[in-house]
Amino acid sequence: MNQKAITYWLKAVTVAFGLLGLAFFGGATAYAFFYKPDYNEPVPEYLRNNIAALWITAVICYIILFFFWKIVNEIGKDNSFSLENAKNFKCMGVCGIAAVIEHLIILLVWTVKGETALIPLSYTLLKIVVFMLFVILCYAMSRLVKNAYEIKQENELTI
């Protein structure tokens, strides 16, 4: 598969993730505020109480997709191993750290408020672990791309 085909597939996946995110975050918001079969149901109440955190996470995820789109554009230019891509991976990692911090703050707020329901706490801890793994992968990819760029530069000088 050539670079252009890979680029088209990666862009399609990026757009699909963006649309899925819109459906998820928009659907959760609509379910919390517009679908009103019974205001005593726990899920809409949970969503209403945590809608700001949900949308902060959404913004972080869309910023990550933006940086990934920039990486895909560099791949399309046959410039996969570039300082630009190393920087973009690092920026994605910073966004992951922001998500971890956001969820730690959420846990702190819930603890102070005395909201210690097992399912939301375990779900939030799982999100923290997933974002931490994401951060590690982003920083590893950043370092690998930077190393590959340096090797590529050395090889171009010797030819």
mmCIF file with all atom_site columns, C-alpha atoms in Angstrom:
data_model
loop_
_atom_site.group_PDB
_atom_site.id
_atom_site.type_symbol
_atom_site.label_atom_id
_atom_site.label_alt_id
_atom_site.label_comp_id
_atom_site.label_asym_id
_atom_site.label_entity_id
_atom_site.label_seq_id
_atom_site.pdbx_PDB_ins_code
_atom_site.Cartn_x
_atom_site.Cartn_y
_atom_site.Cartn_z
_atom_site.occupancy
_atom_site.B_iso_or_equiv
_atom_site.pdbx_formal_charge
_atom_site.auth_seq_id
_atom_site.auth_comp_id
_atom_site.auth_asym_id
_atom_site.auth_atom_id
_atom_site.pdbx_PDB_model_num
ATOM 1   C CA . MET A 1 1   ? 0.000   0.000  0.000  1.00 0.00 ? 1   MET A CA 1
ATOM 2   C CA . ASN A 1 2   ? 1.469   3.378  -0.968 1.00 0.00 ? 2   ASN A CA 1
ATOM 3   C CA . GLN A 1 3   ? 1.656   6.553  1.108  1.00 0.00 ? 3   GLN A CA 1
ATOM 4   C CA . LYS A 1 4   ? -1.395  8.175  -0.497 1.00 0.00 ? 4   LYS A CA 1
ATOM 5   C CA . ALA A 1 5   ? -3.599  5.141  0.162  1.00 0.00 ? 5   ALA A CA 1
ATOM 6   C CA . ILE A 1 6   ? -2.433  4.975  3.776  1.00 0.00 ? 6   ILE A CA 1
ATOM 7   C CA . THR A 1 7   ? -3.138  8.693  4.120  1.00 0.00 ? 7   THR A CA 1
ATOM 8   C CA . TYR A 1 8   ? -6.678  8.323  2.781  1.00 0.00 ? 8   TYR A CA 1
ATOM 9   C CA . TRP A 1 9   ? -7.399  5.434  5.156  1.00 0.00 ? 9   TRP A CA 1
ATOM 10  C CA . LEU A 1 10  ? -5.982  7.296  8.159  1.00 0.00 ? 10  LEU A CA 1
ATOM 11  C CA . LYS A 1 11  ? -7.993  10.406 7.277  1.00 0.00 ? 11  LYS A CA 1
ATOM 12  C CA . ALA A 1 12  ? -11.130 8.282  6.939  1.00 0.00 ? 12  ALA A CA 1
ATOM 13  C CA . VAL A 1 13  ? -10.472 6.763  10.365 1.00 0.00 ? 13  VAL A CA 1
ATOM 14  C CA . THR A 1 14  ? -9.887  10.234 11.837 1.00 0.00 ? 14  THR A CA 1
ATOM 15  C CA . VAL A 1 15  ? -13.150 11.548 10.392 1.00 0.00 ? 15  VAL A CA 1
ATOM 16  C CA . ALA A 1 16  ? -14.966 8.426  11.627 1.00 0.00 ? 16  ALA A CA 1
ATOM 17  C CA . PHE A 1 17  ? -13.604 8.962  15.147 1.00 0.00 ? 17  PHE A CA 1
ATOM 18  C CA . GLY A 1 18  ? -14.675 12.596 14.986 1.00 0.00 ? 18  GLY A CA 1
ATOM 19  C CA . LEU A 1 19  ? -18.198 11.618 13.974 1.00 0.00 ? 19  LEU A CA 1
ATOM 20  C CA . LEU A 1 20  ? -18.351 8.889  16.615 1.00 0.00 ? 20  LEU A CA 1
ATOM 21  C CA . GLY A 1 21  ? -17.244 11.426 19.219 1.00 0.00 ? 21  GLY A CA 1
ATOM 22  C CA . LEU A 1 22  ? -19.906 13.841 18.074 1.00 0.00 ? 22  LEU A CA 1
ATOM 23  C CA . ALA A 1 23  ? -22.523 11.095 18.297 1.00 0.00 ? 23  ALA A CA 1
ATOM 24  C CA . PHE A 1 24  ? -21.303 10.041 21.753 1.00 0.00 ? 24  PHE A CA 1
ATOM 25  C CA . PHE A 1 25  ? -20.851 13.463 23.339 1.00 0.00 ? 25  PHE A CA 1
ATOM 26  C CA . GLY A 1 26  ? -23.867 14.963 21.577 1.00 0.00 ? 26  GLY A CA 1
ATOM 27  C CA . GLY A 1 27  ? -25.989 11.917 22.332 1.00 0.00 ? 27  GLY A CA 1
ATOM 28  C CA . ALA A 1 28  ? -24.988 11.975 26.006 1.00 0.00 ? 28  ALA A CA 1
ATOM 29  C CA . THR A 1 29  ? -25.862 15.661 26.214 1.00 0.00 ? 29  THR A CA 1
ATOM 30  C CA . ALA A 1 30  ? -29.198 15.151 24.472 1.00 0.00 ? 30  ALA A CA 1
ATOM 31  C CA . TYR A 1 31  ? -29.993 12.191 26.702 1.00 0.00 ? 31  TYR A CA 1
ATOM 32  C CA . ALA A 1 32  ? -29.159 14.206 29.817 1.00 0.00 ? 32  ALA A CA 1
ATOM 33  C CA . PHE A 1 33  ? -31.209 17.288 28.988 1.00 0.00 ? 33  PHE A CA 1
ATOM 34  C CA . PHE A 1 34  ? -33.727 16.633 26.237 1.00 0.00 ? 34  PHE A CA 1
ATOM 35  C CA . TYR A 1 35  ? -34.886 13.042 26.709 1.00 0.00 ? 35  TYR A CA 1
ATOM 36  C CA . LYS A 1 36  ? -37.037 13.249 29.845 1.00 0.00 ? 36  LYS A CA 1
ATOM 37  C CA . PRO A 1 37  ? -38.885 10.013 30.514 1.00 0.00 ? 37  PRO A CA 1
ATOM 38  C CA . ASP A 1 38  ? -38.113 10.217 34.239 1.00 0.00 ? 38  ASP A CA 1
ATOM 39  C CA . TYR A 1 39  ? -35.796 12.639 35.980 1.00 0.00 ? 39  TYR A CA 1
ATOM 40  C CA . ASN A 1 40  ? -35.159 10.090 38.717 1.00 0.00 ? 40  ASN A CA 1
ATOM 41  C CA . GLU A 1 41  ? -33.123 7.819  36.452 1.00 0.00 ? 41  GLU A CA 1
ATOM 42  C CA . PRO A 1 42  ? -29.476 7.706  37.555 1.00 0.00 ? 42  PRO A CA 1
ATOM 43  C CA . VAL A 1 43  ? -27.818 7.984  34.121 1.00 0.00 ? 43  VAL A CA 1
ATOM 44  C CA . PRO A 1 44  ? -29.372 11.307 32.994 1.00 0.00 ? 44  PRO A CA 1
ATOM 45  C CA . GLU A 1 45  ? -28.786 12.745 36.471 1.00 0.00 ? 45  GLU A CA 1
ATOM 46  C CA . TYR A 1 46  ? -25.149 11.613 36.401 1.00 0.00 ? 46  TYR A CA 1
ATOM 47  C CA . LEU A 1 47  ? -24.695 13.150 32.946 1.00 0.00 ? 47  LEU A CA 1
ATOM 48  C CA . ARG A 1 48  ? -26.339 16.433 33.961 1.00 0.00 ? 48  ARG A CA 1
ATOM 49  C CA . ASN A 1 49  ? -24.103 16.692 37.035 1.00 0.00 ? 49  ASN A CA 1
ATOM 50  C CA . ASN A 1 50  ? -20.956 15.984 34.997 1.00 0.00 ? 50  ASN A CA 1
ATOM 51  C CA . ILE A 1 51  ? -21.709 17.606 31.644 1.00 0.00 ? 51  ILE A CA 1
ATOM 52  C CA . ALA A 1 52  ? -18.912 20.178 31.942 1.00 0.00 ? 52  ALA A CA 1
ATOM 53  C CA . ALA A 1 53  ? -16.337 17.448 32.532 1.00 0.00 ? 53  ALA A CA 1
ATOM 54  C CA . LEU A 1 54  ? -17.785 15.447 29.642 1.00 0.00 ? 54  LEU A CA 1
ATOM 55  C CA . TRP A 1 55  ? -17.335 18.376 27.250 1.00 0.00 ? 55  TRP A CA 1
ATOM 56  C CA . ILE A 1 56  ? -13.855 19.195 28.547 1.00 0.00 ? 56  ILE A CA 1
ATOM 57  C CA . THR A 1 57  ? -12.942 15.616 27.690 1.00 0.00 ? 57  THR A CA 1
ATOM 58  C CA . ALA A 1 58  ? -14.582 16.078 24.274 1.00 0.00 ? 58  ALA A CA 1
ATOM 59  C CA . VAL A 1 59  ? -12.514 19.183 23.551 1.00 0.00 ? 59  VAL A CA 1
ATOM 60  C CA . ILE A 1 60  ? -9.320  17.377 24.582 1.00 0.00 ? 60  ILE A CA 1
ATOM 61  C CA . CYS A 1 61  ? -10.201 14.443 22.320 1.00 0.00 ? 61  CYS A CA 1
ATOM 62  C CA . TYR A 1 62  ? -10.850 16.743 19.347 1.00 0.00 ? 62  TYR A CA 1
ATOM 63  C CA . ILE A 1 63  ? -7.537  18.529 19.919 1.00 0.00 ? 63  ILE A CA 1
ATOM 64  C CA . ILE A 1 64  ? -5.865  15.105 19.861 1.00 0.00 ? 64  ILE A CA 1
ATOM 65  C CA . LEU A 1 65  ? -7.619  14.353 16.557 1.00 0.00 ? 65  LEU A CA 1
ATOM 66  C CA . PHE A 1 66  ? -6.381  17.689 15.197 1.00 0.00 ? 66  PHE A CA 1
ATOM 67  C CA . PHE A 1 67  ? -2.760  16.791 15.951 1.00 0.00 ? 67  PHE A CA 1
ATOM 68  C CA . PHE A 1 68  ? -3.271  13.306 14.532 1.00 0.00 ? 68  PHE A CA 1
ATOM 69  C CA . TRP A 1 69  ? -4.648  14.893 11.337 1.00 0.00 ? 69  TRP A CA 1
ATOM 70  C CA . LYS A 1 70  ? -1.441  16.931 11.090 1.00 0.00 ? 70  LYS A CA 1
ATOM 71  C CA . ILE A 1 71  ? 0.606   13.721 11.450 1.00 0.00 ? 71  ILE A CA 1
ATOM 72  C CA . VAL A 1 72  ? -1.434  12.090 8.691  1.00 0.00 ? 72  VAL A CA 1
ATOM 73  C CA . ASN A 1 73  ? -0.802  15.098 6.426  1.00 0.00 ? 73  ASN A CA 1
ATOM 74  C CA . GLU A 1 74  ? 2.954   14.702 6.952  1.00 0.00 ? 74  GLU A CA 1
ATOM 75  C CA . ILE A 1 75  ? 2.661   11.001 6.127  1.00 0.00 ? 75  ILE A CA 1
ATOM 76  C CA . GLY A 1 76  ? 0.851   12.008 2.920  1.00 0.00 ? 76  GLY A CA 1
ATOM 77  C CA . LYS A 1 77  ? 3.800   14.256 2.022  1.00 0.00 ? 77  LYS A CA 1
ATOM 78  C CA . ASP A 1 78  ? 6.088   11.226 2.497  1.00 0.00 ? 78  ASP A CA 1
ATOM 79  C CA . ASN A 1 79  ? 7.573   13.000 5.496  1.00 0.00 ? 79  ASN A CA 1
ATOM 80  C CA . SER A 1 80  ? 6.656   10.517 8.239  1.00 0.00 ? 80  SER A CA 1
ATOM 81  C CA . PHE A 1 81  ? 9.927   10.902 10.120 1.00 0.00 ? 81  PHE A CA 1
ATOM 82  C CA . SER A 1 82  ? 9.985   14.632 10.743 1.00 0.00 ? 82  SER A CA 1
ATOM 83  C CA . LEU A 1 83  ? 10.458  16.937 13.671 1.00 0.00 ? 83  LEU A CA 1
ATOM 84  C CA . GLU A 1 84  ? 6.919   18.161 12.979 1.00 0.00 ? 84  GLU A CA 1
ATOM 85  C CA . ASN A 1 85  ? 5.491   14.686 13.598 1.00 0.00 ? 85  ASN A CA 1
ATOM 86  C CA . ALA A 1 86  ? 7.618   14.257 16.721 1.00 0.00 ? 86  ALA A CA 1
ATOM 87  C CA . LYS A 1 87  ? 6.211   17.565 17.992 1.00 0.00 ? 87  LYS A CA 1
ATOM 88  C CA . ASN A 1 88  ? 2.648   16.541 17.102 1.00 0.00 ? 88  ASN A CA 1
ATOM 89  C CA . PHE A 1 89  ? 2.972   13.267 19.013 1.00 0.00 ? 89  PHE A CA 1
ATOM 90  C CA . LYS A 1 90  ? 4.314   15.203 21.988 1.00 0.00 ? 90  LYS A CA 1
ATOM 91  C CA . CYS A 1 91  ? 1.359   17.618 21.787 1.00 0.00 ? 91  CYS A CA 1
ATOM 92  C CA . MET A 1 92  ? -1.010  14.646 21.758 1.00 0.00 ? 92  MET A CA 1
ATOM 93  C CA . GLY A 1 93  ? 0.748   13.397 24.894 1.00 0.00 ? 93  GLY A CA 1
ATOM 94  C CA . VAL A 1 94  ? 0.268   16.780 26.571 1.00 0.00 ? 94  VAL A CA 1
ATOM 95  C CA . CYS A 1 95  ? -3.438  16.548 25.771 1.00 0.00 ? 95  CYS A CA 1
ATOM 96  C CA . GLY A 1 96  ? -3.482  13.094 27.355 1.00 0.00 ? 96  GLY A CA 1
ATOM 97  C CA . ILE A 1 97  ? -1.860  14.531 30.488 1.00 0.00 ? 97  ILE A CA 1
ATOM 98  C CA . ALA A 1 98  ? -4.557  17.225 30.548 1.00 0.00 ? 98  ALA A CA 1
ATOM 99  C CA . ALA A 1 99  ? -7.211  14.497 30.429 1.00 0.00 ? 99  ALA A CA 1
ATOM 100 C CA . VAL A 1 100 ? -5.537  12.614 33.293 1.00 0.00 ? 100 VAL A CA 1
ATOM 101 C CA . ILE A 1 101 ? -5.407  15.803 35.376 1.00 0.00 ? 101 ILE A CA 1
ATOM 102 C CA . GLU A 1 102 ? -9.049  16.538 34.544 1.00 0.00 ? 102 GLU A CA 1
ATOM 103 C CA . HIS A 1 103 ? -10.140 13.090 35.726 1.00 0.00 ? 103 HIS A CA 1
ATOM 104 C CA . LEU A 1 104 ? -8.027  13.320 38.888 1.00 0.00 ? 104 LEU A CA 1
ATOM 105 C CA . ILE A 1 105 ? -9.772  16.616 39.651 1.00 0.00 ? 105 ILE A CA 1
ATOM 106 C CA . ILE A 1 106 ? -13.124 14.933 39.031 1.00 0.00 ? 106 ILE A CA 1
ATOM 107 C CA . LEU A 1 107 ? -12.192 12.198 41.528 1.00 0.00 ? 107 LEU A CA 1
ATOM 108 C CA . LEU A 1 108 ? -11.155 14.844 44.047 1.00 0.00 ? 108 LEU A CA 1
ATOM 109 C CA . VAL A 1 109 ? -14.423 16.772 43.617 1.00 0.00 ? 109 VAL A CA 1
ATOM 110 C CA . TRP A 1 110 ? -16.470 13.592 43.988 1.00 0.00 ? 110 TRP A CA 1
ATOM 111 C CA . THR A 1 111 ? -14.542 12.658 47.127 1.00 0.00 ? 111 THR A CA 1
ATOM 112 C CA . VAL A 1 112 ? -15.123 16.089 48.661 1.00 0.00 ? 112 VAL A CA 1
ATOM 113 C CA . LYS A 1 113 ? -18.833 15.909 47.772 1.00 0.00 ? 113 LYS A CA 1
ATOM 114 C CA . GLY A 1 114 ? -19.076 12.371 49.169 1.00 0.00 ? 114 GLY A CA 1
ATOM 115 C CA . GLU A 1 115 ? -20.131 10.875 45.826 1.00 0.00 ? 115 GLU A CA 1
ATOM 116 C CA . THR A 1 116 ? -18.362 7.537  46.059 1.00 0.00 ? 116 THR A CA 1
ATOM 117 C CA . ALA A 1 117 ? -20.521 5.307  43.877 1.00 0.00 ? 117 ALA A CA 1
ATOM 118 C CA . LEU A 1 118 ? -18.481 2.357  42.654 1.00 0.00 ? 118 LEU A CA 1
ATOM 119 C CA . ILE A 1 119 ? -19.361 2.438  38.958 1.00 0.00 ? 119 ILE A CA 1
ATOM 120 C CA . PRO A 1 120 ? -18.518 6.120  38.253 1.00 0.00 ? 120 PRO A CA 1
ATOM 121 C CA . LEU A 1 121 ? -15.339 5.871  40.341 1.00 0.00 ? 121 LEU A CA 1
ATOM 122 C CA . SER A 1 122 ? -14.144 2.698  38.627 1.00 0.00 ? 122 SER A CA 1
ATOM 123 C CA . TYR A 1 123 ? -15.045 4.081  35.186 1.00 0.00 ? 123 TYR A CA 1
ATOM 124 C CA . THR A 1 124 ? -13.084 7.262  35.919 1.00 0.00 ? 124 THR A CA 1
ATOM 125 C CA . LEU A 1 125 ? -10.094 5.274  37.181 1.00 0.00 ? 125 LEU A CA 1
ATOM 126 C CA . LEU A 1 126 ? -10.222 3.211  33.991 1.00 0.00 ? 126 LEU A CA 1
ATOM 127 C CA . LYS A 1 127 ? -10.213 6.410  31.901 1.00 0.00 ? 127 LYS A CA 1
ATOM 128 C CA . ILE A 1 128 ? -7.180  7.631  33.858 1.00 0.00 ? 128 ILE A CA 1
ATOM 129 C CA . VAL A 1 129 ? -5.326  4.385  33.131 1.00 0.00 ? 129 VAL A CA 1
ATOM 130 C CA . VAL A 1 130 ? -6.255  4.504  29.427 1.00 0.00 ? 130 VAL A CA 1
ATOM 131 C CA . PHE A 1 131 ? -5.135  8.126  29.099 1.00 0.00 ? 131 PHE A CA 1
ATOM 132 C CA . MET A 1 132 ? -1.881  7.333  30.942 1.00 0.00 ? 132 MET A CA 1
ATOM 133 C CA . LEU A 1 133 ? -1.183  4.522  28.471 1.00 0.00 ? 133 LEU A CA 1
ATOM 134 C CA . PHE A 1 134 ? -2.014  6.919  25.648 1.00 0.00 ? 134 PHE A CA 1
ATOM 135 C CA . VAL A 1 135 ? 0.479   9.460  27.038 1.00 0.00 ? 135 VAL A CA 1
ATOM 136 C CA . ILE A 1 136 ? 3.214   6.821  27.267 1.00 0.00 ? 136 ILE A CA 1
ATOM 137 C CA . LEU A 1 137 ? 2.565   5.701  23.680 1.00 0.00 ? 137 LEU A CA 1
ATOM 138 C CA . CYS A 1 138 ? 2.556   9.281  22.386 1.00 0.00 ? 138 CYS A CA 1
ATOM 139 C CA . TYR A 1 139 ? 5.851   10.133 24.068 1.00 0.00 ? 139 TYR A CA 1
ATOM 140 C CA . ALA A 1 140 ? 7.383   6.861  22.857 1.00 0.00 ? 140 ALA A CA 1
ATOM 141 C CA . MET A 1 141 ? 6.218   7.568  19.298 1.00 0.00 ? 141 MET A CA 1
ATOM 142 C CA . SER A 1 142 ? 7.541   11.121 19.544 1.00 0.00 ? 142 SER A CA 1
ATOM 143 C CA . ARG A 1 143 ? 10.966  9.844  20.572 1.00 0.00 ? 143 ARG A CA 1
ATOM 144 C CA . LEU A 1 144 ? 10.994  7.108  17.914 1.00 0.00 ? 144 LEU A CA 1
ATOM 145 C CA . VAL A 1 145 ? 10.009  9.548  15.150 1.00 0.00 ? 145 VAL A CA 1
ATOM 146 C CA . LYS A 1 146 ? 12.663  12.013 16.312 1.00 0.00 ? 146 LYS A CA 1
ATOM 147 C CA . ASN A 1 147 ? 15.326  9.277  16.356 1.00 0.00 ? 147 ASN A CA 1
ATOM 148 C CA . ALA A 1 148 ? 14.264  8.121  12.886 1.00 0.00 ? 148 ALA A CA 1
ATOM 149 C CA . TYR A 1 149 ? 14.436  11.731 11.662 1.00 0.00 ? 149 TYR A CA 1
ATOM 150 C CA . GLU A 1 150 ? 17.993  12.092 13.002 1.00 0.00 ? 150 GLU A CA 1
ATOM 151 C CA . ILE A 1 151 ? 19.070  8.825  11.360 1.00 0.00 ? 151 ILE A CA 1
ATOM 152 C CA . LYS A 1 152 ? 17.436  9.955  8.106  1.00 0.00 ? 152 LYS A CA 1
ATOM 153 C CA . GLN A 1 153 ? 19.341  13.271 8.290  1.00 0.00 ? 153 GLN A CA 1
ATOM 154 C CA . GLU A 1 154 ? 22.648  11.440 8.882  1.00 0.00 ? 154 GLU A CA 1
ATOM 155 C CA . ASN A 1 155 ? 21.989  9.115  5.939  1.00 0.00 ? 155 ASN A CA 1
ATOM 156 C CA . GLU A 1 156 ? 21.189  12.024 3.630  1.00 0.00 ? 156 GLU A CA 1
ATOM 157 C CA . LEU A 1 157 ? 24.474  13.701 4.577  1.00 0.00 ? 157 LEU A CA 1
ATOM 158 C CA . THR A 1 158 ? 26.532  10.585 3.787  1.00 0.00 ? 158 THR A CA 1
ATOM 159 C CA . ILE A 1 159 ? 25.000  10.007 0.351  1.00 0.00 ? 159 ILE A CA 1
#
